[in-house]
PDB file of C-alpha atoms in Angstrom:
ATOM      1  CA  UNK A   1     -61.030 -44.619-213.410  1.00 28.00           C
ATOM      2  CA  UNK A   2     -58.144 -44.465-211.453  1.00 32.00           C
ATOM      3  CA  UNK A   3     -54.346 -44.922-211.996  1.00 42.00           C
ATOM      4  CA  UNK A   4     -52.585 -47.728-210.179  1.00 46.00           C
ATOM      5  CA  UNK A   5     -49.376 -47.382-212.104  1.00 43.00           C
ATOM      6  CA  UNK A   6     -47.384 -44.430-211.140  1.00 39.00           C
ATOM      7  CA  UNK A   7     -45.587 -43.461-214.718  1.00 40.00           C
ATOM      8  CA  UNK A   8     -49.138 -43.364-216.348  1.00 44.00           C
ATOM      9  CA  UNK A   9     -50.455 -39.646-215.472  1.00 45.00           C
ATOM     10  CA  UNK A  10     -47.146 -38.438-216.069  1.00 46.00           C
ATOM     11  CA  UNK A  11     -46.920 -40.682-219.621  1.00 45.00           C
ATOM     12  CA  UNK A  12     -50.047 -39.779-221.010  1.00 45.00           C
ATOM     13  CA  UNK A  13     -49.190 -36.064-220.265  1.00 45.00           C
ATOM     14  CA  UNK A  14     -45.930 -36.444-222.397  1.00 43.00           C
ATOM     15  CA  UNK A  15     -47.435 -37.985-225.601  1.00 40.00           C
ATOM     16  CA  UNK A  16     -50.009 -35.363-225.762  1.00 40.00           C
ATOM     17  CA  UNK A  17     -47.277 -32.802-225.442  1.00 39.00           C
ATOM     18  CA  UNK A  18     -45.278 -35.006-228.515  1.00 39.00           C
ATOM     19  CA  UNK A  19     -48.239 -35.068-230.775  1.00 36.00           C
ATOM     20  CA  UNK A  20     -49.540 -31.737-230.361  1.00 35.00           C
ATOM     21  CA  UNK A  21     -46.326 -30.082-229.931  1.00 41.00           C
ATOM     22  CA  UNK A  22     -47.181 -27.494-227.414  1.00 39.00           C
ATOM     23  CA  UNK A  23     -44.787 -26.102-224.640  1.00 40.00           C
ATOM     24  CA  UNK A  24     -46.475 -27.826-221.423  1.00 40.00           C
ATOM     25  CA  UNK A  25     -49.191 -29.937-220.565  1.00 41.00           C
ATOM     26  CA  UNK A  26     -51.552 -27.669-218.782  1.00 40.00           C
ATOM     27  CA  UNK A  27     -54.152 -28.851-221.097  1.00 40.00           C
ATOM     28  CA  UNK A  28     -53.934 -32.286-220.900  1.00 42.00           C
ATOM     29  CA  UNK A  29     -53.332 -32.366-217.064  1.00 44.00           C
ATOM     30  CA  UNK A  30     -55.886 -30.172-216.275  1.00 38.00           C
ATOM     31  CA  UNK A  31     -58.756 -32.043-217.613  1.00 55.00           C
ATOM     32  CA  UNK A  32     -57.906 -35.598-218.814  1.00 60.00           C
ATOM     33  CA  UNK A  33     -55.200 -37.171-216.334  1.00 84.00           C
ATOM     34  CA  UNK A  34     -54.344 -36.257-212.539  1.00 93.00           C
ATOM     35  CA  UNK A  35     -52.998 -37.688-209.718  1.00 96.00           C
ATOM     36  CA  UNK A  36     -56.545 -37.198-207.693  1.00 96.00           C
ATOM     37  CA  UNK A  37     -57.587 -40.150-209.822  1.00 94.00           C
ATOM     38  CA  UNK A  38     -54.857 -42.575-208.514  1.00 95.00           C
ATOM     39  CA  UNK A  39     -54.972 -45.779-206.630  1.00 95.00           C
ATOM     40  CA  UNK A  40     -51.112 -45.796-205.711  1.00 97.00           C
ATOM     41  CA  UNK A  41     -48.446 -42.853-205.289  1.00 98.00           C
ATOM     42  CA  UNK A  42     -44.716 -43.380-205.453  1.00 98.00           C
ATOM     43  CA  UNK A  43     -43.471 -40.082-204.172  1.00 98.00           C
ATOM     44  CA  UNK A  44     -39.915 -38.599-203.982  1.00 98.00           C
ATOM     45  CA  UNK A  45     -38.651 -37.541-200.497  1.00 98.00           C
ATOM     46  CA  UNK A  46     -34.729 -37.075-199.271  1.00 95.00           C
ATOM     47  CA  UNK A  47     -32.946 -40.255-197.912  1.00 94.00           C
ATOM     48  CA  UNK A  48     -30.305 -38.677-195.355  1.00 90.00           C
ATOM     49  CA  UNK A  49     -32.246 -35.651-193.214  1.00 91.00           C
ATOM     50  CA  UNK A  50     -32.813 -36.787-189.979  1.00 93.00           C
ATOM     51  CA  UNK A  51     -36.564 -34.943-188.859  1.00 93.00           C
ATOM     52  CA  UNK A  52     -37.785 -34.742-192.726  1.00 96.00           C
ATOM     53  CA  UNK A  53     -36.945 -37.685-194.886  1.00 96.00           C
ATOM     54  CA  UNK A  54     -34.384 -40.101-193.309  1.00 95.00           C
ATOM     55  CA  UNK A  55     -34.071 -43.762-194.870  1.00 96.00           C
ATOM     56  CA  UNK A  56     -33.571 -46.913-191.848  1.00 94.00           C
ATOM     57  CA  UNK A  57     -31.489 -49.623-192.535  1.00 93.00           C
ATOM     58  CA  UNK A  58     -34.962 -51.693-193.038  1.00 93.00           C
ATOM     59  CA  UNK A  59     -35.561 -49.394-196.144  1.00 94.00           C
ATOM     60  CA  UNK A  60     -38.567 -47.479-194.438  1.00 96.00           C
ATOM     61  CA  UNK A  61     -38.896 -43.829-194.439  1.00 98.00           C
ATOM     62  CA  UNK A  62     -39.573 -41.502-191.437  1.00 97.00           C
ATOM     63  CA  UNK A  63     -39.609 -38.152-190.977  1.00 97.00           C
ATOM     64  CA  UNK A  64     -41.863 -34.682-191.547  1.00 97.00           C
ATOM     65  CA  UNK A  65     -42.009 -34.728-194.967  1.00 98.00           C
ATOM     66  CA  UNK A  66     -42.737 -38.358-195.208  1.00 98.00           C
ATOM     67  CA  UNK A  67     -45.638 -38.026-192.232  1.00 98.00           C
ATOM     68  CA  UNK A  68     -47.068 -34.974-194.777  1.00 98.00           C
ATOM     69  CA  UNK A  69     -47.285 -36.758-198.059  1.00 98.00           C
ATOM     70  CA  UNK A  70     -48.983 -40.036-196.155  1.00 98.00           C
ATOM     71  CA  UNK A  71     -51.394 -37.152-195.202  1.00 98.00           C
ATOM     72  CA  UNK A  72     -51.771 -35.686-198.249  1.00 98.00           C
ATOM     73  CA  UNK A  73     -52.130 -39.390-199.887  1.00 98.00           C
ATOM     74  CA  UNK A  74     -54.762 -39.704-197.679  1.00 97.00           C
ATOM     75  CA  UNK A  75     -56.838 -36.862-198.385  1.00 97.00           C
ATOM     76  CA  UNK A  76     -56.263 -38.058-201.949  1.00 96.00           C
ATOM     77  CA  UNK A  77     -57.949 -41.865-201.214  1.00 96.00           C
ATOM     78  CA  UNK A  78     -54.508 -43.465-201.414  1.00 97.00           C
ATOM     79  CA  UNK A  79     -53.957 -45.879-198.676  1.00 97.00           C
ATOM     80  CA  UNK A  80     -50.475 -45.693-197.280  1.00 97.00           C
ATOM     81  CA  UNK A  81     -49.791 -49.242-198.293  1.00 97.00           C
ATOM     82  CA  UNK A  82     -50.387 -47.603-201.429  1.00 98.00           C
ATOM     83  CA  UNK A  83     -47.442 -45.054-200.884  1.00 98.00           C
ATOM     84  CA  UNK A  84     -44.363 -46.036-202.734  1.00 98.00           C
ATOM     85  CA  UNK A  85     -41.211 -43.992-200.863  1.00 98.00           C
ATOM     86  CA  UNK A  86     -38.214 -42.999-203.343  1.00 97.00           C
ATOM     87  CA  UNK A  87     -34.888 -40.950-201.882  1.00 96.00           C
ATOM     88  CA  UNK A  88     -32.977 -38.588-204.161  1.00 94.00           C
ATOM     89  CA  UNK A  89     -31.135 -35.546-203.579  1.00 89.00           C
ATOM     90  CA  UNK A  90     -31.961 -32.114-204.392  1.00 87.00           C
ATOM     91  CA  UNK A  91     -30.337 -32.042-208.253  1.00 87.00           C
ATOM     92  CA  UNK A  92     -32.597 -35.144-208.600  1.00 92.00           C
ATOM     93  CA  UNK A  93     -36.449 -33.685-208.021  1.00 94.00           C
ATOM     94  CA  UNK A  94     -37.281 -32.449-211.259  1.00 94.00           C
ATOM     95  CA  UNK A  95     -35.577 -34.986-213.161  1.00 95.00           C
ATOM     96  CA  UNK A  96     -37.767 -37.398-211.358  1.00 96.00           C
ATOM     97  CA  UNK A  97     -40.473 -36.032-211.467  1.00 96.00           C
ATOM     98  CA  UNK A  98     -40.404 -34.981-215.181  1.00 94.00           C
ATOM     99  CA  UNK A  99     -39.770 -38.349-216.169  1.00 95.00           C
ATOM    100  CA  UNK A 100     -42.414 -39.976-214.767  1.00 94.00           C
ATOM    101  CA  UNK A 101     -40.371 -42.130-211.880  1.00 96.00           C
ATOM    102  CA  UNK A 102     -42.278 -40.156-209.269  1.00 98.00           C
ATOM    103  CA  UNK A 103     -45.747 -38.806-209.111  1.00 98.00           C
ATOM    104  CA  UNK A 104     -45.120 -36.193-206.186  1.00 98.00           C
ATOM    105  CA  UNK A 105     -42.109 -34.948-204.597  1.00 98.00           C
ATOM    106  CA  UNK A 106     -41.551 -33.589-201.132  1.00 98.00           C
ATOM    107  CA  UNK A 107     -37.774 -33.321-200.261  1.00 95.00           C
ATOM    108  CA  UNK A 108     -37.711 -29.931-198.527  1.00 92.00           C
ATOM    109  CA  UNK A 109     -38.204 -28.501-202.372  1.00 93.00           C
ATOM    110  CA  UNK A 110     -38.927 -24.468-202.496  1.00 90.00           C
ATOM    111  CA  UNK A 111     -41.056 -22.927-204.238  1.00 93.00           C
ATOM    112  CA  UNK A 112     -38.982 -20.586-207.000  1.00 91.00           C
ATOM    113  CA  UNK A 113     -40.391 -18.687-209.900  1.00 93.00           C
ATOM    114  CA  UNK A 114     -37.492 -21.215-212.063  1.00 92.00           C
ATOM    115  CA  UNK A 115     -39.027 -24.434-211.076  1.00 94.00           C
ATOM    116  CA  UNK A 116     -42.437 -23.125-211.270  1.00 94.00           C
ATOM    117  CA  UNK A 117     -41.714 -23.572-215.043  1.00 95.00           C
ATOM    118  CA  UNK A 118     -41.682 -27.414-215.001  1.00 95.00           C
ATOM    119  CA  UNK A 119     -43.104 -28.586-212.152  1.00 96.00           C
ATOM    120  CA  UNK A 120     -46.604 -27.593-210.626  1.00 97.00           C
ATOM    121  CA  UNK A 121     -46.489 -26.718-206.695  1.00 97.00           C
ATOM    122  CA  UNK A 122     -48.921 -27.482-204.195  1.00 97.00           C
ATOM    123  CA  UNK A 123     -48.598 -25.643-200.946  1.00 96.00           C
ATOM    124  CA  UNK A 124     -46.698 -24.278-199.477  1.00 97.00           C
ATOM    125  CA  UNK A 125     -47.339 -26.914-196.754  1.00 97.00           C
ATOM    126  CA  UNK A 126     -44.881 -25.654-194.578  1.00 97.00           C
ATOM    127  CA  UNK A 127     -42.368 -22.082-194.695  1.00 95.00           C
ATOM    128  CA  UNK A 128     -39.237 -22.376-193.144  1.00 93.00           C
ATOM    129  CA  UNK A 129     -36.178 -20.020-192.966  1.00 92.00           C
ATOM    130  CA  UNK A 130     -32.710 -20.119-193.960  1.00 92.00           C
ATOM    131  CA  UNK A 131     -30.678 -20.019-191.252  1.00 93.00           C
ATOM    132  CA  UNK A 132     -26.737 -21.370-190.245  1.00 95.00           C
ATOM    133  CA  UNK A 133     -25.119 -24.252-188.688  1.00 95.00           C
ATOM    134  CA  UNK A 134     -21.945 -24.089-187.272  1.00 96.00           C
ATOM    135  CA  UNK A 135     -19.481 -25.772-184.610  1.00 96.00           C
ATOM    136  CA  UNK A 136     -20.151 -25.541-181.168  1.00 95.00           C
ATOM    137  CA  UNK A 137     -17.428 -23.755-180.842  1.00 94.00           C
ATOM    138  CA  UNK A 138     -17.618 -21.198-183.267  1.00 93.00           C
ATOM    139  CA  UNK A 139     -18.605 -18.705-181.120  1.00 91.00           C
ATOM    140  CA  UNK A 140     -17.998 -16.052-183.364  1.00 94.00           C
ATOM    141  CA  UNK A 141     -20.512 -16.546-185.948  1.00 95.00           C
ATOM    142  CA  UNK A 142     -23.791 -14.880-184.481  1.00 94.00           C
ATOM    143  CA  UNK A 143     -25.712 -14.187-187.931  1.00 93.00           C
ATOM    144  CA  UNK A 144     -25.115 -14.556-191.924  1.00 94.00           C
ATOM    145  CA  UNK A 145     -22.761 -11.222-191.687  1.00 95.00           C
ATOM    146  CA  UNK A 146     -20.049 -12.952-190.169  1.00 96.00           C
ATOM    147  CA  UNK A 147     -19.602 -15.184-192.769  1.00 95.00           C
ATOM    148  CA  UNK A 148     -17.901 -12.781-194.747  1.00 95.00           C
ATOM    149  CA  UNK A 149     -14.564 -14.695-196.255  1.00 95.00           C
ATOM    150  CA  UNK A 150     -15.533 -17.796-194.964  1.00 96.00           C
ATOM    151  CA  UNK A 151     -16.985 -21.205-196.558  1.00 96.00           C
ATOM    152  CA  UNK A 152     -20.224 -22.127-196.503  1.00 95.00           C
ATOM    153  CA  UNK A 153     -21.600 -25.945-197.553  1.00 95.00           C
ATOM    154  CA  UNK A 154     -24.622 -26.477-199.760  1.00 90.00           C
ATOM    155  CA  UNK A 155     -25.867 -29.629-201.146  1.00 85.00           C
ATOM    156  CA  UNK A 156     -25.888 -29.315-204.857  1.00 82.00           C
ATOM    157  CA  UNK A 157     -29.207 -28.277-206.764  1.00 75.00           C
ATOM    158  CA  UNK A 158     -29.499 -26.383-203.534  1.00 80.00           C
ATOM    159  CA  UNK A 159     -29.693 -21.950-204.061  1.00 78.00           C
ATOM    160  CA  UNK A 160     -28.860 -21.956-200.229  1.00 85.00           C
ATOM    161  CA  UNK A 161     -25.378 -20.165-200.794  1.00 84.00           C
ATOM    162  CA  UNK A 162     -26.781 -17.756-203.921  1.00 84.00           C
ATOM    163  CA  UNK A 163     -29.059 -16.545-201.411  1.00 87.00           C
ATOM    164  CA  UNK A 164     -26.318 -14.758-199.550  1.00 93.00           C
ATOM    165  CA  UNK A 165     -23.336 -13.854-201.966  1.00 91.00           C
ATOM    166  CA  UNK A 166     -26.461 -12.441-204.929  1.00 87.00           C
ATOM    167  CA  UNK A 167     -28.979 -12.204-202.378  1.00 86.00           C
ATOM    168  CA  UNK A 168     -27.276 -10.531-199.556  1.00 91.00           C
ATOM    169  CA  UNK A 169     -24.190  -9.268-201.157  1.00 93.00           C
ATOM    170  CA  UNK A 170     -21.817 -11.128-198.542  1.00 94.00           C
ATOM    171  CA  UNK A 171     -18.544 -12.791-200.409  1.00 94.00           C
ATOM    172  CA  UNK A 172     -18.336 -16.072-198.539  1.00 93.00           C
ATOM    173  CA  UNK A 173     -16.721 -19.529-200.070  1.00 93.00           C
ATOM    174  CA  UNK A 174     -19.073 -21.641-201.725  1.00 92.00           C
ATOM    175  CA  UNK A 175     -18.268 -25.405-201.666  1.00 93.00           C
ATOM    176  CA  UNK A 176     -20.654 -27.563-202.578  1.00 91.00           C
ATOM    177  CA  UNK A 177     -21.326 -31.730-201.544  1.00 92.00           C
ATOM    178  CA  UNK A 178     -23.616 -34.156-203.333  1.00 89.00           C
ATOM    179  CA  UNK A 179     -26.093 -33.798-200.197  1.00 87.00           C
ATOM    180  CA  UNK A 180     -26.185 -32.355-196.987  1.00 89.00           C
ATOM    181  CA  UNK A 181     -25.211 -35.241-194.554  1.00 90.00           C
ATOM    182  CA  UNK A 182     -21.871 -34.385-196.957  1.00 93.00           C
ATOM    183  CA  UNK A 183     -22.505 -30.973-195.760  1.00 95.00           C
ATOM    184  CA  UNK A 184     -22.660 -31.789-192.432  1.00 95.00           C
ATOM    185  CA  UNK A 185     -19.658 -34.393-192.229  1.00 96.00           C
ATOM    186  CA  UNK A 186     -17.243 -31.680-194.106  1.00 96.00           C
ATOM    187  CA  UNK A 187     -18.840 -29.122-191.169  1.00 97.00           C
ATOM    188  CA  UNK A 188     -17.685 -31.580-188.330  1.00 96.00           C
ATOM    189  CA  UNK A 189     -14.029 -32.167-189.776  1.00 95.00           C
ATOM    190  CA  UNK A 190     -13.876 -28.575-189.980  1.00 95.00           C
ATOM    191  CA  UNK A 191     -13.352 -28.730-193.692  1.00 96.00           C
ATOM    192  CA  UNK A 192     -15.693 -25.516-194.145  1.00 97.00           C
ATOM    193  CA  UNK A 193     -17.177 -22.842-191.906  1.00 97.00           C
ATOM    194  CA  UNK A 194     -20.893 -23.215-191.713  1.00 97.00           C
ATOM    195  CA  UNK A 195     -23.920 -25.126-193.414  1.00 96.00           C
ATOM    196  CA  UNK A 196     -26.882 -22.697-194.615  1.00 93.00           C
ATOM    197  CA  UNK A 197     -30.185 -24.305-195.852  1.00 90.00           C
ATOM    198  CA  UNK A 198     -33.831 -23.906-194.305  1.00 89.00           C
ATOM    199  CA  UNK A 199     -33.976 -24.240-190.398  1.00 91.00           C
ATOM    200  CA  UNK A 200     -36.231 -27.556-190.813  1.00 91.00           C
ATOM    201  CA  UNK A 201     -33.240 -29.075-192.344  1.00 90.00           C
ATOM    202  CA  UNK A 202     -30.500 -27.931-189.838  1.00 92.00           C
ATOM    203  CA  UNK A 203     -32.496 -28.739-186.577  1.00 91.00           C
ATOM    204  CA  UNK A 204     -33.091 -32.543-187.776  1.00 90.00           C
ATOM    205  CA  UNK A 205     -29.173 -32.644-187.862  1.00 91.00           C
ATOM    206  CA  UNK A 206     -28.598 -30.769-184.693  1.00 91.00           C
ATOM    207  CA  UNK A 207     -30.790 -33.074-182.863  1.00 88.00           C
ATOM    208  CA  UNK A 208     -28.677 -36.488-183.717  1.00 87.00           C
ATOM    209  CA  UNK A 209     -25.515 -34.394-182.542  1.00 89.00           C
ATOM    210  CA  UNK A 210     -26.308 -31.826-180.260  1.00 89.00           C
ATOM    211  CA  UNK A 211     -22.728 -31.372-178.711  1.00 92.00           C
ATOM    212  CA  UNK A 212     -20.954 -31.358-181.980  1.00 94.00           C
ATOM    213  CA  UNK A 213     -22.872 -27.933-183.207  1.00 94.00           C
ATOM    214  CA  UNK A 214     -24.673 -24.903-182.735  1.00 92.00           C
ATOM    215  CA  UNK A 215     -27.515 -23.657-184.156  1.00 89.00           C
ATOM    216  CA  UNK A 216     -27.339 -19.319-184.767  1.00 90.00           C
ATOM    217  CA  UNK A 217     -30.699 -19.588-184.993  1.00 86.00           C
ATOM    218  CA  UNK A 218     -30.446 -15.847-186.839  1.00 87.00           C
ATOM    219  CA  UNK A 219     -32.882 -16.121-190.252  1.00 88.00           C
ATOM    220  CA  UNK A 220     -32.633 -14.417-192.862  1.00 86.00           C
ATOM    221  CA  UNK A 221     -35.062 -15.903-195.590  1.00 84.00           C
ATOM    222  CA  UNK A 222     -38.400 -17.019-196.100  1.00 87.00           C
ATOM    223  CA  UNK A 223     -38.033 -20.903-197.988  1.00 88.00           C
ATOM    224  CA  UNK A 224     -41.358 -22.418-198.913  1.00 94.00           C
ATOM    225  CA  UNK A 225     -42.220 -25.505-198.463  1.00 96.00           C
ATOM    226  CA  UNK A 226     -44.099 -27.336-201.877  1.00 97.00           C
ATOM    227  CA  UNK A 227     -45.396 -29.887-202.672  1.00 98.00           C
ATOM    228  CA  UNK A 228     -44.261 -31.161-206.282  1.00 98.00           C
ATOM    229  CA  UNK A 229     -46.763 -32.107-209.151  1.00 97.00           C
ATOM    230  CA  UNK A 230     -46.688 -33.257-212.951  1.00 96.00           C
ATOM    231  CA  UNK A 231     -46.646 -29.794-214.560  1.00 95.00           C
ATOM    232  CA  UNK A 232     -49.864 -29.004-215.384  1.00 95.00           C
ATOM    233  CA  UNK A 233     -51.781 -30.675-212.872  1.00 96.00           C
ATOM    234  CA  UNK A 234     -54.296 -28.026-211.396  1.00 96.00           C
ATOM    235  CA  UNK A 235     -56.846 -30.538-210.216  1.00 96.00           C
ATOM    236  CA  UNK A 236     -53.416 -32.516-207.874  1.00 97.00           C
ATOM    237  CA  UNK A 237     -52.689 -29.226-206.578  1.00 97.00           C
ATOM    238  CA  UNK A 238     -56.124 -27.547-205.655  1.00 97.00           C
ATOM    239  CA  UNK A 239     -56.862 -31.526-203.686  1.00 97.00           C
ATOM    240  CA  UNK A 240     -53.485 -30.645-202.330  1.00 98.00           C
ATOM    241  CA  UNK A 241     -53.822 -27.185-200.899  1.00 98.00           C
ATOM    242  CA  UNK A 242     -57.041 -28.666-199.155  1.00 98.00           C
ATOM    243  CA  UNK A 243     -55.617 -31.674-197.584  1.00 98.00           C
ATOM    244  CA  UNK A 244     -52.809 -29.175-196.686  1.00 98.00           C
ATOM    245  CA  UNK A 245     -55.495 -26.748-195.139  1.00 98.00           C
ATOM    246  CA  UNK A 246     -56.517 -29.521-193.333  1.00 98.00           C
ATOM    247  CA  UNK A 247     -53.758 -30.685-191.810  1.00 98.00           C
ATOM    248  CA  UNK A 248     -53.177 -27.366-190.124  1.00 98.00           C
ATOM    249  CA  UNK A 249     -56.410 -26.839-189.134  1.00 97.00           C
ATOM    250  CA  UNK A 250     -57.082 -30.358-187.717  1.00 97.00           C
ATOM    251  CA  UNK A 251     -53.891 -29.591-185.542  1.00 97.00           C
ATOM    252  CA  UNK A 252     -52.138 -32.541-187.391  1.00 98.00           C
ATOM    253  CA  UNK A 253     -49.561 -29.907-188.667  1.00 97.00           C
ATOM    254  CA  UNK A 254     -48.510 -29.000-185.098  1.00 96.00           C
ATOM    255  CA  UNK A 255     -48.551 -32.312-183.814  1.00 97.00           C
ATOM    256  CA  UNK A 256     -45.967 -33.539-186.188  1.00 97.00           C
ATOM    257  CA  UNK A 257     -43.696 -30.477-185.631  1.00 95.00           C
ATOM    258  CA  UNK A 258     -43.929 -31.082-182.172  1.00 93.00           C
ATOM    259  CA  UNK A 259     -42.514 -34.944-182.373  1.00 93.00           C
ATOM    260  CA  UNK A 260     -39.701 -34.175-185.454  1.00 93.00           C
ATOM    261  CA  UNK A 261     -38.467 -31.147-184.329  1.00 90.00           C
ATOM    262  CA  UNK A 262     -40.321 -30.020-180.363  1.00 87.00           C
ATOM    263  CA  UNK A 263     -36.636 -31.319-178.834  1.00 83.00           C
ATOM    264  CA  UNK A 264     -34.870 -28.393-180.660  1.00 81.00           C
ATOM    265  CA  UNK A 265     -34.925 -24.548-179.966  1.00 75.00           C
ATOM    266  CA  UNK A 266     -36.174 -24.132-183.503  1.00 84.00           C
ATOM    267  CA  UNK A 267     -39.358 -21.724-183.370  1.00 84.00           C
ATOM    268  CA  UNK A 268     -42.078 -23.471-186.012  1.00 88.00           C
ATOM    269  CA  UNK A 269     -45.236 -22.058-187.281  1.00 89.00           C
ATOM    270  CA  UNK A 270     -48.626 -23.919-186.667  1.00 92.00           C
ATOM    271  CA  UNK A 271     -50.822 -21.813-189.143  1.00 93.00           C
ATOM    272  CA  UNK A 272     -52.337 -22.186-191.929  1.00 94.00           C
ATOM    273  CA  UNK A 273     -49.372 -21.133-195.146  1.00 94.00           C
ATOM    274  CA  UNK A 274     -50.535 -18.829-197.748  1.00 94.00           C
ATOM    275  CA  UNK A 275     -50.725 -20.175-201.087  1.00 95.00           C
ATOM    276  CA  UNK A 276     -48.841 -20.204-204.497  1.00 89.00           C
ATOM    277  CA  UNK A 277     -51.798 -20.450-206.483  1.00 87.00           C
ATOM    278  CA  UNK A 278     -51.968 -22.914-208.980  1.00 92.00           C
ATOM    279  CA  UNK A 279     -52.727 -21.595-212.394  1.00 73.00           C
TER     280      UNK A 279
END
């Protein structure tokens, strides 16, 4: 049988866990209810990056991570008529997806041990790197060390700016903005000193205003790439990791980094990710 309303895999997950009172819903999700039994998908993708998830005025979605779950949906015998679109924000993925309004998230969400403990991950299907965007003419901020002092924008939920003050032990400014078009409008009225997130992120913005900024195009951080499940859900995330094997090996993957993000000097990777696991 398959599921044609999207709350009822995650429902039926969540009264198991209420009657039998246990911690997650491994057991349940594993064996009784998944998403590869589905006739319809409503999946949770950002609203306001250009290149990954970017909502029109017409209320249709575009982008990389939108072209990856109609893949994925695919591979999963969902039609993309099928395919429901939802934006949120970062804060918003787990929430979402917890309660049931989504069935599968992919809004440029990494993969962190945290997380891990309520949501299940397919993927990675793609690893980028965190890297800096700054003014064009900021010429003198050539890599993460010269942020030292300075403020750096982060869309909240985000662990963009943790990275470097815990990560890297650099003491910059954090300020953070509901989302990171803020991010990127506080960057051009010079109300901080540079955006940091994942490369993906800052080349889809740096291609609607090339004049305006500069890429350092310096990394300094591995960010991967997953694909967001109902906790528990081993049989969604093995179908995933294949479709995502697939699309990389069918040269699919390429293809689509080539028209979001092949006008930018941002250097992608075309193979194959290696895997979370997903026990």
């Amino acid at each position: 049988m398959r599921y044609r309303h999207r709350r009822t895999v995650a429902a039926a997950a969540l009264a198991a866990v209420a009657v039998l009172g246990l911690p997650g819903c491994s057991a349940v999700m594993g064996e009784e209810a998944s998403l590869v039994d589905a006739d319809s998908l409503t999946v949770g993708v950002k609203y306001d990056q250009p290149g990954l998830g970017l909502e029109g005025e017409d209320g249709e979605f575009s982008g990389f991570d939108v072209d990856v779950a109609l893949y994925i949906a695919r591979r999963l015998g969902v039609a993309a008529e099928d395919v429901e679109f939802v934006g949120l924000v970062s804060s918003e993925r787990e929430e979402k997806l917890i309660s049931g309004e989504v069935d599968m998230v992919l809004a440029t969400y990494s993969i962190t041990p945290a997380r891990k403990t309520q949501v299940t991950f397919g993927g990675p299907y793609y690893v980028a790197k965190q890297d800096l965007l700054v003014r064009a003419d900021a010429t003198d901020i050539e890599s993460v060390r010269d942020l030292e002092g300075r403020s750096v924008c982060q869309g909240e939920g985000s662990n963009s700016a943790r990275r470097i003050t815990e990560g890297l032990g650099i003491d910059v400014r954090q300020m953070d903005a509901p989302s990171y078009s803020a991010c990127i409008d506080r960057l051009r009225e010079g109300d901080v000193d540079a955006v940091s997130t994942d490369n993906l992120i800052l080349a889809g913005f740096l291609a609607e205003d090339p004049e305006a900024f500069r890429f350092v195009n310096n990394p300094f951080t591995d960010e991967k790439y997953g694909v967001g499940l109902p906790y528990g859900d081993v049989r969604a995330c093995e179908a995933v990791n294949k479709a995502v094997s697939e699309m990389y090996q069918d040269g699919t993957a390429e293809e689509l980094l080539d028209t979001w993000f092949g006008e930018t000097d941002l250097e992608v990777t075309t193979s194959v990710p290696q895997f979370e696991g997903c026990s």
